[in-house]
Short mmCIF file of C-alpha atoms in Angstrom, two decimals:
data_model
loop_
_atom_site.label_atom_id
_atom_site.label_comp_id
_atom_site.label_asym_id
_atom_site.label_seq_id
_atom_site.Cartn_x
_atom_site.Cartn_y
_atom_site.Cartn_z
CA MET A 2 -30.36 -37.97 -66.30
CA LYS A 3 -30.61 -34.42 -67.63
CA SER A 4 -34.24 -34.32 -66.48
CA LEU A 5 -33.22 -35.38 -62.99
CA LYS A 6 -30.50 -32.71 -62.84
CA ARG A 7 -32.93 -30.08 -64.07
CA PHE A 8 -35.48 -31.12 -61.45
CA ALA A 9 -32.84 -31.00 -58.75
CA ALA A 10 -31.80 -27.50 -59.82
CA ILE A 11 -35.40 -26.28 -59.82
CA ALA A 12 -36.01 -27.84 -56.41
CA ALA A 13 -32.89 -26.18 -55.01
CA MET A 14 -34.04 -22.81 -56.34
CA ALA A 15 -37.49 -23.32 -54.83
CA VAL A 16 -35.98 -24.19 -51.45
CA ALA A 17 -33.73 -21.14 -51.61
CA SER A 18 -36.66 -18.94 -52.58
CA LEU A 19 -38.75 -20.37 -49.76
CA GLY A 20 -35.90 -19.63 -47.39
CA LEU A 21 -35.80 -16.02 -48.54
CA ILE A 22 -39.56 -15.68 -48.11
CA THR A 23 -39.48 -17.29 -44.68
CA GLY A 24 -36.54 -15.15 -43.67
CA SER A 25 -38.36 -12.04 -44.86
CA ALA A 26 -41.48 -12.96 -42.89
CA GLN A 27 -39.43 -13.65 -39.78
CA SER A 28 -37.64 -10.34 -40.23
CA GLN A 29 -40.99 -8.58 -40.59
CA GLN A 30 -42.18 -10.15 -37.35
CA SER A 31 -38.99 -9.18 -35.50
CA ASN A 32 -39.04 -5.57 -36.67
CA PRO A 33 -40.89 -3.18 -34.36
CA ILE A 34 -44.05 -1.36 -35.36
CA ARG A 35 -42.91 2.25 -35.62
CA ILE A 36 -45.33 4.98 -34.56
CA GLY A 37 -44.33 8.56 -35.31
CA SER A 38 -45.44 11.83 -33.76
CA THR A 39 -44.35 15.26 -32.59
CA LEU A 40 -44.97 17.03 -29.29
CA ALA A 41 -44.29 20.56 -28.07
CA LEU A 42 -41.37 19.49 -25.88
CA THR A 43 -40.14 23.10 -25.89
CA GLY A 44 -41.89 26.44 -26.30
CA PRO A 45 -45.00 27.90 -24.64
CA LEU A 46 -47.00 24.64 -24.83
CA SER A 47 -44.34 22.41 -23.29
CA ALA A 48 -45.80 22.42 -19.77
CA THR A 49 -48.77 20.45 -21.09
CA ALA A 50 -47.09 18.51 -23.89
CA LEU A 51 -44.69 16.93 -21.41
CA VAL A 52 -47.73 15.28 -19.83
CA HIS A 53 -48.55 13.71 -23.21
CA LYS A 54 -44.93 12.55 -23.58
CA LEU A 55 -45.02 10.79 -20.22
CA VAL A 56 -48.35 9.11 -21.00
CA GLY A 57 -47.09 7.86 -24.36
CA ASP A 58 -43.98 6.44 -22.74
CA ILE A 59 -46.11 4.65 -20.15
CA TYR A 60 -48.50 3.23 -22.75
CA VAL A 61 -45.80 2.00 -25.13
CA GLU A 62 -43.90 0.38 -22.27
CA ASP A 63 -47.05 -1.35 -21.07
CA ILE A 64 -48.12 -2.59 -24.49
CA ASN A 65 -44.64 -4.01 -25.08
CA ASN A 66 -44.80 -5.79 -21.73
CA ARG A 67 -48.07 -7.33 -22.96
CA GLY A 68 -46.44 -8.63 -26.14
CA GLY A 69 -46.70 -5.58 -28.37
CA LEU A 70 -49.08 -5.21 -31.32
CA LEU A 71 -49.63 -8.09 -33.73
CA GLY A 72 -46.83 -9.95 -31.98
CA ARG A 73 -44.34 -7.13 -32.63
CA LYS A 74 -42.80 -4.61 -30.27
CA VAL A 75 -43.83 -0.97 -30.60
CA GLU A 76 -41.31 1.84 -31.10
CA TRP A 77 -42.50 5.41 -30.58
CA ILE A 78 -40.56 8.06 -32.48
CA VAL A 79 -41.19 11.52 -30.99
CA LYS A 80 -39.83 14.77 -32.39
CA ASP A 81 -39.98 18.26 -30.85
CA ASP A 82 -42.20 20.63 -32.84
CA GLN A 83 -41.23 23.54 -30.53
CA SER A 84 -44.93 24.55 -30.13
CA LYS A 85 -44.90 25.68 -33.80
CA PRO A 86 -47.43 24.28 -36.32
CA ASP A 87 -45.09 24.87 -39.28
CA VAL A 88 -42.35 22.86 -37.58
CA ALA A 89 -44.86 20.11 -36.85
CA ARG A 90 -45.78 20.00 -40.55
CA THR A 91 -42.14 19.56 -41.59
CA LEU A 92 -41.49 16.88 -38.99
CA TYR A 93 -44.56 14.84 -39.95
CA GLU A 94 -43.34 14.93 -43.54
CA GLN A 95 -40.04 13.50 -42.31
CA LEU A 96 -41.77 10.82 -40.26
CA VAL A 97 -43.71 9.59 -43.29
CA THR A 98 -41.13 9.99 -46.05
CA SER A 99 -37.73 9.59 -44.38
CA ASP A 100 -38.43 7.64 -41.21
CA LYS A 101 -41.12 5.57 -42.97
CA VAL A 102 -43.13 5.01 -39.81
CA ASP A 103 -45.95 2.47 -39.89
CA LEU A 104 -48.52 4.63 -38.08
CA LEU A 105 -48.98 8.21 -36.90
CA MET A 106 -50.03 9.63 -33.55
CA GLY A 107 -51.12 13.26 -33.34
CA PRO A 108 -49.25 16.12 -31.64
CA TYR A 109 -50.54 18.40 -28.87
CA ALA A 110 -52.80 21.41 -29.59
CA THR A 111 -55.05 22.32 -32.48
CA GLY A 112 -52.57 24.23 -34.66
CA ALA A 113 -50.01 21.42 -34.74
CA ILE A 114 -52.74 18.80 -35.19
CA LEU A 115 -54.13 20.64 -38.21
CA SER A 116 -50.63 20.67 -39.72
CA ALA A 117 -50.21 16.96 -39.03
CA MET A 118 -53.65 16.28 -40.48
CA GLY A 119 -52.66 17.91 -43.76
CA VAL A 120 -49.62 15.66 -44.03
CA ALA A 121 -51.65 12.58 -43.11
CA GLN A 122 -54.17 13.41 -45.83
CA ARG A 123 -51.43 13.89 -48.43
CA TYR A 124 -50.08 10.39 -47.76
CA ASN A 125 -53.39 8.64 -46.92
CA LYS A 126 -52.34 7.99 -43.32
CA MET A 127 -54.75 7.67 -40.41
CA LEU A 128 -54.25 10.26 -37.67
CA ILE A 129 -55.50 9.70 -34.13
CA HIS A 130 -55.06 12.80 -31.98
CA HIS A 131 -56.05 14.01 -28.53
CA THR A 132 -56.59 17.78 -28.32
CA PHE A 133 -58.20 19.21 -31.46
CA GLY A 134 -60.62 21.99 -30.56
CA ILE A 135 -62.35 23.13 -33.79
CA PRO A 136 -64.30 20.18 -35.25
CA SER A 137 -65.50 22.13 -38.30
CA LEU A 138 -61.89 22.36 -39.55
CA ALA A 139 -61.22 18.62 -39.26
CA LYS A 140 -62.47 17.60 -42.70
CA TYR A 141 -60.08 14.68 -43.35
CA ASP A 142 -62.01 11.40 -43.25
CA MET A 143 -59.20 9.42 -41.56
CA HIS A 144 -58.69 11.60 -38.48
CA PHE A 145 -60.03 10.56 -35.07
CA PRO A 146 -60.25 12.74 -31.93
CA ALA A 147 -59.63 11.24 -28.50
CA TRP A 148 -60.92 14.38 -26.76
CA SER A 149 -64.68 13.82 -26.65
CA LEU A 150 -65.97 17.38 -27.13
CA GLY A 151 -68.57 16.59 -29.80
CA PRO A 152 -69.12 18.29 -33.17
CA ASP A 153 -70.33 21.62 -31.70
CA PRO A 154 -68.20 22.36 -28.60
CA GLY A 155 -68.53 26.13 -28.98
CA THR A 156 -72.12 25.67 -27.87
CA THR A 157 -72.27 22.48 -25.81
CA VAL A 158 -69.23 23.04 -23.59
CA SER A 159 -70.34 26.57 -22.71
CA ASN A 160 -73.85 25.38 -21.94
CA THR A 161 -72.43 22.77 -19.58
CA LEU A 162 -70.50 25.49 -17.77
CA PHE A 163 -73.46 27.86 -17.53
CA ASP A 164 -75.78 25.02 -16.43
CA ALA A 165 -73.39 24.31 -13.56
CA LEU A 166 -73.20 27.98 -12.56
CA ALA A 167 -76.98 28.39 -12.83
CA ALA A 168 -77.35 25.59 -10.27
CA SER A 169 -74.94 27.29 -7.83
CA PRO A 170 -76.13 29.30 -4.80
CA LYS A 171 -75.24 32.61 -6.47
CA PRO A 172 -75.43 32.39 -10.29
CA PRO A 173 -73.40 35.07 -12.11
CA LYS A 174 -75.20 37.91 -13.84
CA THR A 175 -72.22 39.61 -15.51
CA ILE A 176 -69.29 38.13 -17.42
CA ALA A 177 -65.90 39.22 -18.72
CA VAL A 178 -64.45 37.18 -21.59
CA VAL A 179 -60.69 37.50 -22.01
CA THR A 180 -59.01 35.20 -24.47
CA SER A 181 -55.89 34.20 -26.32
CA LYS A 182 -56.01 34.30 -30.11
CA PHE A 183 -54.75 30.70 -30.18
CA PRO A 184 -57.16 29.21 -32.76
CA SER A 185 -59.12 26.61 -30.78
CA VAL A 186 -59.16 28.78 -27.65
CA HIS A 187 -60.43 31.80 -29.56
CA PHE A 188 -63.11 29.69 -31.25
CA MET A 189 -64.38 28.35 -27.92
CA SER A 190 -64.33 31.80 -26.31
CA LEU A 191 -66.40 33.33 -29.10
CA GLY A 192 -68.85 30.48 -28.66
CA ALA A 193 -69.05 31.24 -24.94
CA ARG A 194 -69.85 34.88 -25.68
CA GLU A 195 -72.81 33.88 -27.82
CA VAL A 196 -74.11 31.32 -25.32
CA ALA A 197 -73.75 33.78 -22.43
CA LYS A 198 -75.69 36.42 -24.37
CA LYS A 199 -78.52 34.01 -25.15
CA ARG A 200 -78.71 33.03 -21.50
CA GLY A 201 -79.05 36.63 -20.34
CA LEU A 202 -75.58 37.28 -18.89
CA GLN A 203 -74.37 40.85 -19.33
CA GLU A 204 -70.95 41.08 -20.95
CA VAL A 205 -68.96 43.83 -19.21
CA LEU A 206 -65.62 43.20 -20.93
CA PHE A 207 -64.15 41.43 -23.95
CA LEU A 208 -60.37 41.39 -24.49
CA GLU A 209 -57.99 39.40 -26.70
CA TRP A 210 -54.23 38.82 -26.59
CA GLU A 211 -51.74 37.32 -29.01
CA PHE A 212 -50.60 33.77 -28.26
CA GLY A 213 -47.19 34.01 -26.63
CA ASN A 214 -48.04 37.20 -24.70
CA ARG A 215 -46.39 37.42 -21.28
CA ASP A 216 -47.55 40.84 -20.09
CA PHE A 217 -50.93 40.35 -18.42
CA GLY A 218 -50.84 43.42 -16.17
CA PRO A 219 -53.02 45.64 -18.42
CA ILE A 220 -55.53 42.82 -18.95
CA ALA A 221 -55.75 42.18 -15.20
CA ALA A 222 -56.38 45.88 -14.58
CA ARG A 223 -59.20 45.99 -17.12
CA VAL A 224 -60.83 42.93 -15.57
CA LYS A 225 -60.60 44.42 -12.11
CA ASP A 226 -62.20 47.67 -13.28
CA ALA A 227 -65.06 45.79 -15.01
CA LYS A 228 -66.00 43.98 -11.77
CA PRO A 229 -67.54 40.89 -13.45
CA ASP A 230 -69.26 38.13 -11.50
CA LEU A 231 -67.53 35.58 -13.78
CA VAL A 232 -64.26 35.79 -15.71
CA PHE A 233 -64.21 33.41 -18.67
CA VAL A 234 -60.52 32.97 -19.47
CA GLY A 235 -59.75 31.55 -22.91
CA ASP A 236 -56.27 30.37 -21.98
CA ILE A 237 -53.89 27.60 -22.95
CA GLY A 238 -50.76 26.42 -21.16
CA LEU A 239 -49.48 28.89 -18.56
CA GLU A 240 -51.47 31.91 -19.77
CA GLY A 241 -54.10 31.51 -17.05
CA ASN A 242 -51.45 31.35 -14.34
CA MET A 243 -49.78 34.50 -15.62
CA LEU A 244 -53.12 36.33 -15.65
CA LEU A 245 -53.95 35.26 -12.09
CA GLU A 246 -50.48 36.33 -10.93
CA ALA A 247 -51.05 39.75 -12.53
CA MET A 248 -54.41 40.03 -10.75
CA LYS A 249 -52.77 39.12 -7.45
CA LYS A 250 -50.35 42.03 -7.83
CA LEU A 251 -53.39 44.31 -8.06
CA ASP A 252 -54.92 42.77 -4.91
CA TYR A 253 -57.75 41.46 -7.05
CA GLU A 254 -59.32 38.01 -6.87
CA PRO A 255 -62.11 37.20 -9.34
CA PRO A 256 -65.25 35.86 -7.61
CA LEU A 257 -65.60 33.12 -10.26
CA HIS A 258 -63.02 32.23 -12.89
CA PHE A 259 -63.19 29.59 -15.62
CA HIS A 260 -60.11 28.50 -17.59
CA LEU A 261 -60.41 26.72 -20.90
CA TYR A 262 -57.18 24.74 -21.44
CA PRO A 263 -54.80 25.56 -18.55
CA ALA A 264 -51.63 23.61 -17.87
CA PRO A 265 -53.26 21.34 -15.26
CA GLY A 266 -50.47 21.07 -12.70
CA PRO A 267 -49.45 24.72 -12.47
CA MET A 268 -53.08 25.83 -12.19
CA ALA A 269 -54.00 23.27 -9.53
CA THR A 270 -50.96 23.94 -7.35
CA ALA A 271 -50.88 27.75 -7.56
CA PRO A 272 -52.44 29.47 -4.51
CA GLU A 273 -54.29 31.90 -6.77
CA GLY A 274 -55.74 28.93 -8.70
CA LYS A 275 -58.01 28.06 -5.77
CA ASN A 276 -61.60 27.41 -6.95
CA ALA A 277 -60.60 27.74 -10.61
CA LEU A 278 -63.06 26.03 -12.94
CA SER A 279 -62.21 24.15 -16.13
CA VAL A 280 -63.42 21.29 -18.32
CA THR A 281 -62.53 17.63 -18.05
CA ILE A 282 -63.12 14.18 -19.50
CA PHE A 283 -61.45 12.32 -16.61
CA GLU A 284 -60.27 12.93 -13.07
CA GLU A 285 -58.59 10.68 -10.58
CA HIS A 286 -61.65 9.56 -8.59
CA ALA A 287 -64.69 7.28 -8.83
CA PRO A 288 -66.49 6.36 -10.98
CA TYR A 289 -63.64 6.87 -13.46
CA THR A 290 -61.24 4.83 -11.34
CA ASN A 291 -63.71 1.95 -11.03
CA ASN A 292 -62.36 0.92 -14.41
CA PRO A 293 -59.39 -1.41 -13.67
CA VAL A 294 -57.46 -0.15 -16.70
CA ALA A 295 -57.87 3.41 -15.46
CA ALA A 296 -56.89 2.43 -11.92
CA LYS A 297 -53.68 0.78 -13.16
CA PHE A 298 -52.84 3.80 -15.30
CA VAL A 299 -53.46 6.18 -12.39
CA ALA A 300 -51.07 4.25 -10.12
CA THR A 301 -48.33 4.13 -12.76
CA TYR A 302 -48.73 7.77 -13.77
CA ASN A 303 -48.63 8.97 -10.16
CA GLU A 304 -45.32 7.20 -9.61
CA ARG A 305 -43.72 8.27 -12.88
CA ALA A 306 -44.94 11.89 -12.69
CA LYS A 307 -43.49 12.20 -9.19
CA ALA A 308 -40.16 10.77 -10.37
CA ALA A 309 -40.18 13.25 -13.29
CA GLY A 310 -40.68 16.18 -10.91
CA PHE A 311 -44.06 17.23 -12.30
CA PRO A 312 -45.78 19.94 -10.23
CA TYR A 313 -49.03 17.95 -10.36
CA THR A 314 -48.71 14.18 -10.31
CA LYS A 315 -52.34 13.13 -10.73
CA VAL A 316 -54.15 12.02 -13.87
CA GLU A 317 -56.54 14.59 -15.28
CA VAL A 318 -57.95 15.72 -18.61
CA GLN A 319 -54.70 16.06 -20.60
CA ALA A 320 -53.24 12.77 -19.45
CA ALA A 321 -56.56 11.02 -20.00
CA ALA A 322 -56.94 12.35 -23.55
CA SER A 323 -53.46 11.13 -24.40
CA PHE A 324 -54.07 7.69 -22.90
CA THR A 325 -57.38 7.46 -24.79
CA ALA A 326 -55.64 8.17 -28.10
CA TRP A 327 -53.35 5.20 -27.55
CA GLN A 328 -56.33 3.05 -26.55
CA LEU A 329 -58.04 3.91 -29.86
CA LEU A 330 -54.93 2.99 -31.82
CA GLU A 331 -54.47 -0.33 -30.03
CA ALA A 332 -58.16 -1.22 -30.36
CA ALA A 333 -58.17 -0.62 -34.13
CA VAL A 334 -54.95 -2.55 -34.82
CA THR A 335 -56.00 -5.46 -32.61
CA ALA A 336 -59.49 -5.71 -34.11
CA THR A 337 -58.37 -5.51 -37.74
CA LYS A 338 -55.08 -7.41 -37.28
CA SER A 339 -53.68 -4.88 -39.70
CA LEU A 340 -51.52 -1.78 -40.07
CA ASP A 341 -53.38 -0.66 -43.17
CA ASP A 342 -54.49 2.91 -42.49
CA ARG A 343 -57.73 2.64 -44.46
CA LYS A 344 -58.77 -0.59 -42.73
CA LEU A 345 -58.04 0.96 -39.34
CA ALA A 346 -60.03 4.10 -40.16
CA ASP A 347 -63.00 2.16 -41.50
CA TRP A 348 -63.09 0.05 -38.34
CA LEU A 349 -63.06 3.09 -36.04
CA LYS A 350 -65.90 4.68 -37.98
CA ALA A 351 -68.02 1.54 -37.67
CA ASN A 352 -67.36 0.71 -34.01
CA GLN A 353 -67.63 2.20 -30.53
CA VAL A 354 -64.51 1.98 -28.39
CA PRO A 355 -64.51 1.68 -24.57
CA THR A 356 -61.89 3.98 -23.04
CA ILE A 357 -61.01 5.29 -19.59
CA GLN A 358 -63.18 8.37 -20.20
CA GLY A 359 -66.17 6.43 -21.57
CA VAL A 360 -67.37 4.93 -24.84
CA LEU A 361 -66.28 6.92 -27.89
CA ARG A 362 -67.84 6.86 -31.34
CA PHE A 363 -66.95 8.62 -34.58
CA ASP A 364 -70.16 8.69 -36.58
CA ARG A 365 -71.14 12.35 -36.27
CA GLY A 366 -69.89 15.59 -37.84
CA ASN A 367 -66.30 15.26 -39.12
CA ASN A 368 -65.80 12.04 -37.11
CA PHE A 369 -66.63 13.69 -33.80
CA GLY A 370 -69.00 11.82 -31.51
CA ASP A 371 -70.54 12.81 -28.19
CA ASP A 372 -69.64 15.76 -25.99
CA LEU A 373 -68.65 14.05 -22.74
CA MET A 374 -67.25 17.19 -21.10
CA ARG A 375 -67.63 17.77 -17.35
CA ILE A 376 -66.84 20.80 -15.21
CA LYS A 377 -64.02 20.50 -12.69
CA GLN A 378 -62.76 22.78 -9.92
CA VAL A 379 -59.51 23.18 -8.02
CA GLN A 380 -60.22 22.11 -4.45
CA GLY A 381 -57.40 21.72 -1.96
CA GLY A 382 -54.75 21.58 -4.67
CA ASP A 383 -56.59 18.91 -6.71
CA TRP A 384 -58.95 18.97 -9.67
CA VAL A 385 -62.37 17.61 -8.68
CA THR A 386 -65.31 16.94 -11.01
CA VAL A 387 -68.25 19.04 -9.85
CA TRP A 388 -70.80 18.96 -12.71
CA PRO A 389 -73.01 17.30 -13.72
CA LYS A 390 -73.83 15.24 -10.66
CA ASP A 391 -75.79 12.47 -12.43
CA TRP A 392 -73.22 11.20 -14.91
CA ALA A 393 -72.86 7.52 -15.71
CA ALA A 394 -69.76 5.44 -15.03
CA PRO A 395 -67.25 5.17 -17.87
CA GLY A 396 -67.61 1.91 -19.76
CA ALA A 397 -71.37 2.37 -20.02
CA THR A 398 -73.10 4.53 -22.60
CA LEU A 399 -72.65 7.97 -21.11
CA LYS A 400 -75.55 10.36 -20.81
CA MET A 401 -75.68 13.22 -23.25
CA GLN A 402 -75.48 16.72 -21.80
#
């Protein structure tokens, strides 16, 4: 009898334990997957970061409508880093230690991304990001860039620009390089100086300004006096618009002007932005939009951007980079059926991922793959891809520059 009672007690404990385990598993399945990030929702970078916020909202909403990730809903926790890398660093610490998010998504702009990368490395977290501009600084083995600028953009991006201009009816012979000291912008501008020199362009002016500068009158005057055929503007956010406005006050219009990382909407819609050149990985036209995923995203973004009062409601490089980052995250989680950061990182290193901008890979310098940059131009208030002409459709293996 005692043996029977003991057996019954053990059985009851086993059933209770099984119930706790089952309940824990069910609770795990019902809890959302929490993804943490910061964005420059205020400060000088907010005009562009708000594009990334809208794209993230669209992607998370869509993935939840499709059943979430691993059968769980996705919750995106976004904090405002105020366009300050040190604030981004503090907030990513909070996301990992206090908020205990499952995964991280990168912020906007190189300075904040580098801060986030340091935190990710400290806690062995994977970091997918969308706008990091200095590949040589990205030494953490579990970071992954969605902006496909290759391991040597200081050379390759500038060569793409100068190839396009060399094929134009009147190639420039002189160049003025004016640039912000914002880290990635400054790096790319110095690269452009070297490439221009090697290609025989005469530099008639080189000027720098501190990030956050708002007085572009003196810079505009110096550019006007130098009379360059091409103005290479190393700008980010609204800096390019402010420079063009200052030039307009002097009754000066540069014959050719290239802008590195302008806020896309304000540049496209400003009258003085007419014929402005920049770089892109995606624009809202074929063959990009032949991809049904891209076409669906374009339609949704157009509607939501209009409702949000954005000055430019079309999908372009910033929106595409942000969407691509989310595609990379979803692809890795789905393929590995895991939230383990190391497993996700190992999978991304070993596989190519189809995205709306093309097929990305992460097996070159510091996890950067191909440079898939194109040259775009403001035409009739829209950004239009103008170079190179013979590029392959996204979804296929894209041609190298």
